[in-house]
Coordinates of C-alpha atoms (C1' of nucleotides) in Angstrom, one line a residue:
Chain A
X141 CA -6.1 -34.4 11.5
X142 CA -5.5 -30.8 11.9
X143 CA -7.6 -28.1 14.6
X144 CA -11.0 -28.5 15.2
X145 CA -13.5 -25.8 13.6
X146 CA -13.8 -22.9 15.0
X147 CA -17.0 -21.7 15.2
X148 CA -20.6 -24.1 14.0
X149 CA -21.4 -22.0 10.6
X150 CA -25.2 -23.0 10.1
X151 CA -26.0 -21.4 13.8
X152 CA -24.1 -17.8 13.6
X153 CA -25.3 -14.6 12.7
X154 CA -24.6 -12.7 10.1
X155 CA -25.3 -9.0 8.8
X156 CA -25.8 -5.9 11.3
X157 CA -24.4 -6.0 14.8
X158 CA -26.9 -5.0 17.3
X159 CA -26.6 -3.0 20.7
X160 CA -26.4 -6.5 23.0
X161 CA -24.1 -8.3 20.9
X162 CA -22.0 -5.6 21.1
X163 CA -22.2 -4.7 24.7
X164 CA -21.6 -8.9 24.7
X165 CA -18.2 -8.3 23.1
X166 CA -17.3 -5.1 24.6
X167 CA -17.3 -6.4 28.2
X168 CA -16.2 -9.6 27.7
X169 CA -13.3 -8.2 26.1
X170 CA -12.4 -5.7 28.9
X171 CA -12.4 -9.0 31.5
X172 CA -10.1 -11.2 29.4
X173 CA -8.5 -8.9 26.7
X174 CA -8.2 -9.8 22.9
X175 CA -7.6 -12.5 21.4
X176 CA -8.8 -16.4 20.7
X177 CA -10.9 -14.9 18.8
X178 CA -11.6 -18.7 18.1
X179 CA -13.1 -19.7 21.4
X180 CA -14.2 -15.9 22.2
X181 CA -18.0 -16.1 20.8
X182 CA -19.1 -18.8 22.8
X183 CA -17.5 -17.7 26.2
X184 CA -19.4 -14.5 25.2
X185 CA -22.2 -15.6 24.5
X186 CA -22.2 -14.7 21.0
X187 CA -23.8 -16.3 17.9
X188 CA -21.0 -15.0 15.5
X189 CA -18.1 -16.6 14.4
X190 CA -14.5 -15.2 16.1
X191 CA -13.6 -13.9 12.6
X192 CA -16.8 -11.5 12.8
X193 CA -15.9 -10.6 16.1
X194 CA -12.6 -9.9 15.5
X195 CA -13.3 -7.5 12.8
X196 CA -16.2 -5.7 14.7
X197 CA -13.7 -5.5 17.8
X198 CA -10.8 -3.8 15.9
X199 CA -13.2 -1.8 13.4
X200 CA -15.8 -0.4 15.2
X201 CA -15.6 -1.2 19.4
X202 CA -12.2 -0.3 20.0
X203 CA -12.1 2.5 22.4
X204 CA -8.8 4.3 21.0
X205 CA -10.7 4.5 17.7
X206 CA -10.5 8.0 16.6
X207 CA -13.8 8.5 15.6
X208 CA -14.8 11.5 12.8
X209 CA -13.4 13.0 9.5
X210 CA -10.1 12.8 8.6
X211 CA -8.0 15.7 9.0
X212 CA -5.9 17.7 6.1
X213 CA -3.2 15.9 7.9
X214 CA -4.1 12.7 7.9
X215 CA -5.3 12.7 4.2
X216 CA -2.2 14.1 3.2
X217 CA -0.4 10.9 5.2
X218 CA -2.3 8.6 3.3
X219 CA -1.9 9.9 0.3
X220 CA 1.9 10.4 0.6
X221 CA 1.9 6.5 2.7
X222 CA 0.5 5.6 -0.4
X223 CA 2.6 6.5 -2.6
X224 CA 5.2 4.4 -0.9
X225 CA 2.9 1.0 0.1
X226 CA 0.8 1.0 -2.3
X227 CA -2.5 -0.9 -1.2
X228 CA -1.0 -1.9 2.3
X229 CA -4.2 -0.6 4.4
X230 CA -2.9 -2.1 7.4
X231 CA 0.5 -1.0 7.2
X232 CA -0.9 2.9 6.5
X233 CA -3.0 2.5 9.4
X234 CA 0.0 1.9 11.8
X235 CA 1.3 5.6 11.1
X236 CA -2.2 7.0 11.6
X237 CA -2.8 6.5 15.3
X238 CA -6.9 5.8 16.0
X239 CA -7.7 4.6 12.1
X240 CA -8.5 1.5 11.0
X241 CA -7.2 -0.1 7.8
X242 CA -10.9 -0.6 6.6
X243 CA -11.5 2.8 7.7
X244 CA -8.7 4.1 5.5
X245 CA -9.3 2.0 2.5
X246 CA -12.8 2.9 2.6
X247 CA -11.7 6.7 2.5
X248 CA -9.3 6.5 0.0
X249 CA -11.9 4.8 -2.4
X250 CA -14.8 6.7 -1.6
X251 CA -13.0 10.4 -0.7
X252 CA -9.1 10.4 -1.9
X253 CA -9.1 8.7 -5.1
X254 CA -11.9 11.2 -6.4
X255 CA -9.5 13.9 -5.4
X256 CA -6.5 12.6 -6.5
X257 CA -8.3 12.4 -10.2
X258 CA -9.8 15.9 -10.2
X259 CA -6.1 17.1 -9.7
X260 CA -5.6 15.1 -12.4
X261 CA -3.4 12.6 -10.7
X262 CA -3.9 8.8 -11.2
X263 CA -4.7 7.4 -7.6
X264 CA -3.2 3.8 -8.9
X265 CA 0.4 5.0 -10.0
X266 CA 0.1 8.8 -8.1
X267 CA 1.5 10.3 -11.3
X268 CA -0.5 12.7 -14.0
X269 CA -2.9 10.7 -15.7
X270 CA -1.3 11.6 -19.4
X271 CA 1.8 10.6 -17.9
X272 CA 0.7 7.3 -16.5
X273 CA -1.5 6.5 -20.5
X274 CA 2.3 6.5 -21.5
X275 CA 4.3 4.0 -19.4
X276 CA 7.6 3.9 -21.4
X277 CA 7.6 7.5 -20.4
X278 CA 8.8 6.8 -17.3
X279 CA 12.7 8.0 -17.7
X280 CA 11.5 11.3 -19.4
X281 CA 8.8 11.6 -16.4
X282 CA 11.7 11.4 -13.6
X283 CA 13.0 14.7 -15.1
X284 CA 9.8 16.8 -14.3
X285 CA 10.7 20.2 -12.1
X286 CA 7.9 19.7 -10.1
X287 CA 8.5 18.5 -6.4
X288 CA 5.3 17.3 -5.8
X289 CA 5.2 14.8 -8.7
X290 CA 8.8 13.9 -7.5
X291 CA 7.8 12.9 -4.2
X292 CA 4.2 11.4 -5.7
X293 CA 6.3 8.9 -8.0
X294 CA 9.4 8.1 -5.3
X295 CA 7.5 4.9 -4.0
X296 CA 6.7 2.2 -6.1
X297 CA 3.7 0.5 -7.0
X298 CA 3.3 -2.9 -5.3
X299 CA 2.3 -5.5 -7.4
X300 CA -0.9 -7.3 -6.2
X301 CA -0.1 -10.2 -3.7
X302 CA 3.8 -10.1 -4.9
X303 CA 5.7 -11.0 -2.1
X304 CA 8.8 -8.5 -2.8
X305 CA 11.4 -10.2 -0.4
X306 CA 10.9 -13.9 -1.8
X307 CA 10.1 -13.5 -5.5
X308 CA 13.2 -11.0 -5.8
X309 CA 15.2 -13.2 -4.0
X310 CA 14.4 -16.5 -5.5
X311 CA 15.0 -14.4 -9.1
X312 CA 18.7 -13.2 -7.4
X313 CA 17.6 -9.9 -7.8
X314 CA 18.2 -8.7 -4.2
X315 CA 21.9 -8.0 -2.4
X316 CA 22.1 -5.2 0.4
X317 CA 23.9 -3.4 -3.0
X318 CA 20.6 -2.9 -4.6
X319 CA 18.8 -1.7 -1.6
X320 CA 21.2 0.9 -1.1
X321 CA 20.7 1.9 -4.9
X322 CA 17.2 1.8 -4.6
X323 CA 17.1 4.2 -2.2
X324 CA 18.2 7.1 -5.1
X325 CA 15.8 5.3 -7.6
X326 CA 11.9 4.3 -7.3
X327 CA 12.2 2.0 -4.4
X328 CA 11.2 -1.1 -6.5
X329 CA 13.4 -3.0 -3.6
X330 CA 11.1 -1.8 -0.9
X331 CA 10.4 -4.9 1.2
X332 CA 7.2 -5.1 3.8
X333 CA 7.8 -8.2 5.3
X334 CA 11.4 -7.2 6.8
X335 CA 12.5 -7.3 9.8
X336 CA 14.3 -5.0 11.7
X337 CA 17.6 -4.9 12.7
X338 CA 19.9 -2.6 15.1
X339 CA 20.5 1.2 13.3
X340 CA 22.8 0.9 9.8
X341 CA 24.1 4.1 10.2
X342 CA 23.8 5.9 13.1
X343 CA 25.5 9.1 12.0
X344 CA 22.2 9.2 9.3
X345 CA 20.1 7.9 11.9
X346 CA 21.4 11.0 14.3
X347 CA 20.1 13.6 11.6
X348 CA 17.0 11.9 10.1
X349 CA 15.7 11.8 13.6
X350 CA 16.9 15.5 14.9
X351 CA 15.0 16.7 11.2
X352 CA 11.9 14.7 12.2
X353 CA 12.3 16.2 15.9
X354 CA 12.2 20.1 13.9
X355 CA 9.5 19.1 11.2
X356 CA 7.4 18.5 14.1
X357 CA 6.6 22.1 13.6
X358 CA 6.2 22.8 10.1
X359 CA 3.1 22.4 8.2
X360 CA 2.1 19.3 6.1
X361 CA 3.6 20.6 2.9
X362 CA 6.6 21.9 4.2
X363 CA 7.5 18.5 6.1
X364 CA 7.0 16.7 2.8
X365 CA 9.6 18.8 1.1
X366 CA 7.0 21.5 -0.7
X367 CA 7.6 23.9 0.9
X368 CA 8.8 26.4 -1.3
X369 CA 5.7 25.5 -4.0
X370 CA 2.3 26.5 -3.9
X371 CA 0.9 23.3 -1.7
X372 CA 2.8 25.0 1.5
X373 CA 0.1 26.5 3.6
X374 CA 3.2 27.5 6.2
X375 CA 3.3 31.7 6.5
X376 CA 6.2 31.1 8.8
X377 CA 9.4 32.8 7.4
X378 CA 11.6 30.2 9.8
X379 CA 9.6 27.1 7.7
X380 CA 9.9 28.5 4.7
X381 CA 14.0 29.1 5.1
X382 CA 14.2 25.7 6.7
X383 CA 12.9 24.1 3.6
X384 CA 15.2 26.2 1.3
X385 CA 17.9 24.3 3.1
X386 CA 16.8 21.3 3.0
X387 CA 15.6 20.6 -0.3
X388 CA 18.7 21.0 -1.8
X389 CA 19.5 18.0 0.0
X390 CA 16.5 16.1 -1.1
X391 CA 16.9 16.7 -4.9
X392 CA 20.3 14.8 -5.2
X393 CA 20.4 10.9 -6.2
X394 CA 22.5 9.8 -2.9
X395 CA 21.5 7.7 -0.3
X396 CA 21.2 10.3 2.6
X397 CA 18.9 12.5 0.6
X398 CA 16.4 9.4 -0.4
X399 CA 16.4 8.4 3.7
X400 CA 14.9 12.5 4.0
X401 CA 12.7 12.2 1.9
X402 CA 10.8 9.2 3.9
X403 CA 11.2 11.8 6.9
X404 CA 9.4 14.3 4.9
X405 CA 6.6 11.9 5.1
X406 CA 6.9 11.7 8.7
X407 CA 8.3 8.4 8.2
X408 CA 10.4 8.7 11.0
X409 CA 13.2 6.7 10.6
X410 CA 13.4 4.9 13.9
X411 CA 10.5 3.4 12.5
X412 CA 10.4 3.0 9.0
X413 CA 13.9 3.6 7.9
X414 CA 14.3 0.5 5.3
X415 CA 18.4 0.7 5.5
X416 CA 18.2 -1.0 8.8
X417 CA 15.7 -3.8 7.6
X418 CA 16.9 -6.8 6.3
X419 CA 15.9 -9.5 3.9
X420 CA 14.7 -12.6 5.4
Chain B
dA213 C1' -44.6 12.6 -0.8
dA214 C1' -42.4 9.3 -3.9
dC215 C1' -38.8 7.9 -6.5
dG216 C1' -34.1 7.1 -8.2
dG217 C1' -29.3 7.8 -8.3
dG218 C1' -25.2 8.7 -5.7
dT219 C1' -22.5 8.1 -1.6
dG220 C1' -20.4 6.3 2.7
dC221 C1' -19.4 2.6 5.5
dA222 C1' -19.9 -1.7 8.0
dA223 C1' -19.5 -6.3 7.1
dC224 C1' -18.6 -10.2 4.3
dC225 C1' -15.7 -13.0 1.2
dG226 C1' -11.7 -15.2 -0.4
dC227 C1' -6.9 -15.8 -0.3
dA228 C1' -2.2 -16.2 1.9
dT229 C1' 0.3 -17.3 5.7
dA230 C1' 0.9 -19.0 10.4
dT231 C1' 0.1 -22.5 13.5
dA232 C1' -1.9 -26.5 15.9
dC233 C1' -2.5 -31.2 15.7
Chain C
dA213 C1' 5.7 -34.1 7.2
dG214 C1' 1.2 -33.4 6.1
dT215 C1' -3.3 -31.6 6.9
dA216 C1' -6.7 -28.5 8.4
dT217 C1' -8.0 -24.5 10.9
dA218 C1' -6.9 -19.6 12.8
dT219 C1' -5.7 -15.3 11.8
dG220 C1' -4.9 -11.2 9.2
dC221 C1' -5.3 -8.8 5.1
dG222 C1' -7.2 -6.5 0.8
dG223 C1' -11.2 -6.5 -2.3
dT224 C1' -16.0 -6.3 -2.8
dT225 C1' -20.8 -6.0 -1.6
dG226 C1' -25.1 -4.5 0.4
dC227 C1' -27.7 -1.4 2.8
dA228 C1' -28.9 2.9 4.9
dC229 C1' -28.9 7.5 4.2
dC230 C1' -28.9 11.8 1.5
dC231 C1' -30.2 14.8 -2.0
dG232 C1' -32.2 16.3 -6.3
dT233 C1' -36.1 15.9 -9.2

DNA sequence: AACGGGTGCAACCGCATATAC
DNA sequence: AGTATATGCGGTTGCACCCGT
């Protein structure tokens, strides 16, 4: 026999939360703190089941919630974020402080995808929709001049429910070689489930963070490397020369350059820097 | 004022993985 | 070791609201 249920199906509620069942949660959760989410609806007082009350906890009551529309900022994060994870709500929601991964996934699909298509960009592969009808295209497409499509089609697409660091490894395809390479290519090693590891390289860890210290300043465009195209919205002389510099470095195929460009998207690499990570 | 279509978002559902028994 | 539930995640749904006709 394994656990005992959870929660008596045929006498929870279901639907809308009301006022007392939330105020139920709410202080019940400020006296004990989250989690057993299993036994928490009855010591509350609660006809729900924990699973309900776990999602109305972390998607609504939360009090570091950031409530309101999404900045320019913050859409330009997902978008970018997305680029790179693909459909990993919860992981995009850890680099936007205050969101929710339901409250993101519902904004891409109801706001950002829209956009994404009137710019004439394909939301699912973030390249240019006659580029994405065309998928043997793809080596000819890694040649286009423009940055922003460069950036757009650096991360790869994650397959639904592929589980990158088993399959790949059960298949052989996976040495610390090919995550270096992957690094100058699409990504198409990036592994989610990693875990991580002390720094790889400090020298590169040195710089990556002392760049992220100075993009702190620049605008969204300019700290994801577009600086010098039309999408900066930077006047500032100093941000505009800074990117000058340092896009040279981003357009060559080595390893310190691909690291960058994950710190143009404010993927700082103390926390997201996949050279440290290793397979498990 | 009534209606219908579009939109946004909270909540549910089903699945994969972790964990207790 | 095997089984069943808990938890967490992404996809989907349903409803309230808005707006144009």
């Amino acid at each position: 026999m394994g656990r005992s249920p959870c929660c008596e199906k045929d006498h929870t509620n279901k639907g809308a939360w009301t006022k007392e069942e939330d105020d139920k949660l709410i202080s019940y959760i400020k006296a004990h703190g989250e989690g057993c989410w299993r036994s928490l609806p009855r010591s509350a007082g609660l006809q729900r089941c924990g699973k309900s009350c776990r999602l109305r906890w972390i998607n609504y009551l939360r009090p570091d919630l950031k409530r309101g529309n999404f900045t320019l900022d913050e859409d330009d994060l997902i978008i970018k974020l997305h680029s790179l994870l693909g459909n990993k709500w919860s992981l995009i929601a850890t680099r936007l402080p205050g969101r929710t991964d339901n409250e993101i996934k519902n904004y891409w699909n109801t706001h950002v995808k829209r956009k994404l298509l009137r710019k004439g960009i394909d939301p699912a592969t973030h390249r240019p929709i006659n580029e994405t009808k065309n998928p043997q295209d793809s080596s000819e497409s890694s040649k286009t001049e423009d940055p922003l499509v460069k950036i757009l089609s650096f991360g790869p697409q994650l397959e639904k429910k592929e589980t990158f660091g088993e399959e790949r490894a059960q298949k052989g395809l996976i040495c610390k070689k090919d995550r270096v390479e992957s690094y100058s290519g699409r990504c198409l090693d990036l592994n989610l489930e990693l875990r991580i590891s002390p720094p790889w390289q400090d020298k590169l860890q040195d710089e990556t963070n002392m760049r992220f210290q100075r993009e702190k300043h620049l605008c969204t465009a300019c700290r994801f490397g577009l600086g010098n195209v039309k999408e900066c919205s930077c006047d500032n002389v100093k941000c505009q020369t800074e990117e000058d510099s340092s896009s040279s470095s981003y357009s060559s195929s080595d390893i310190t350059s691909s690291i960058a460009a994950y710190d143009f998207l404010g993927l700082n690499t103390r926390v997201l820097d996949f050279s440290s990570l290793e397979m498990q």
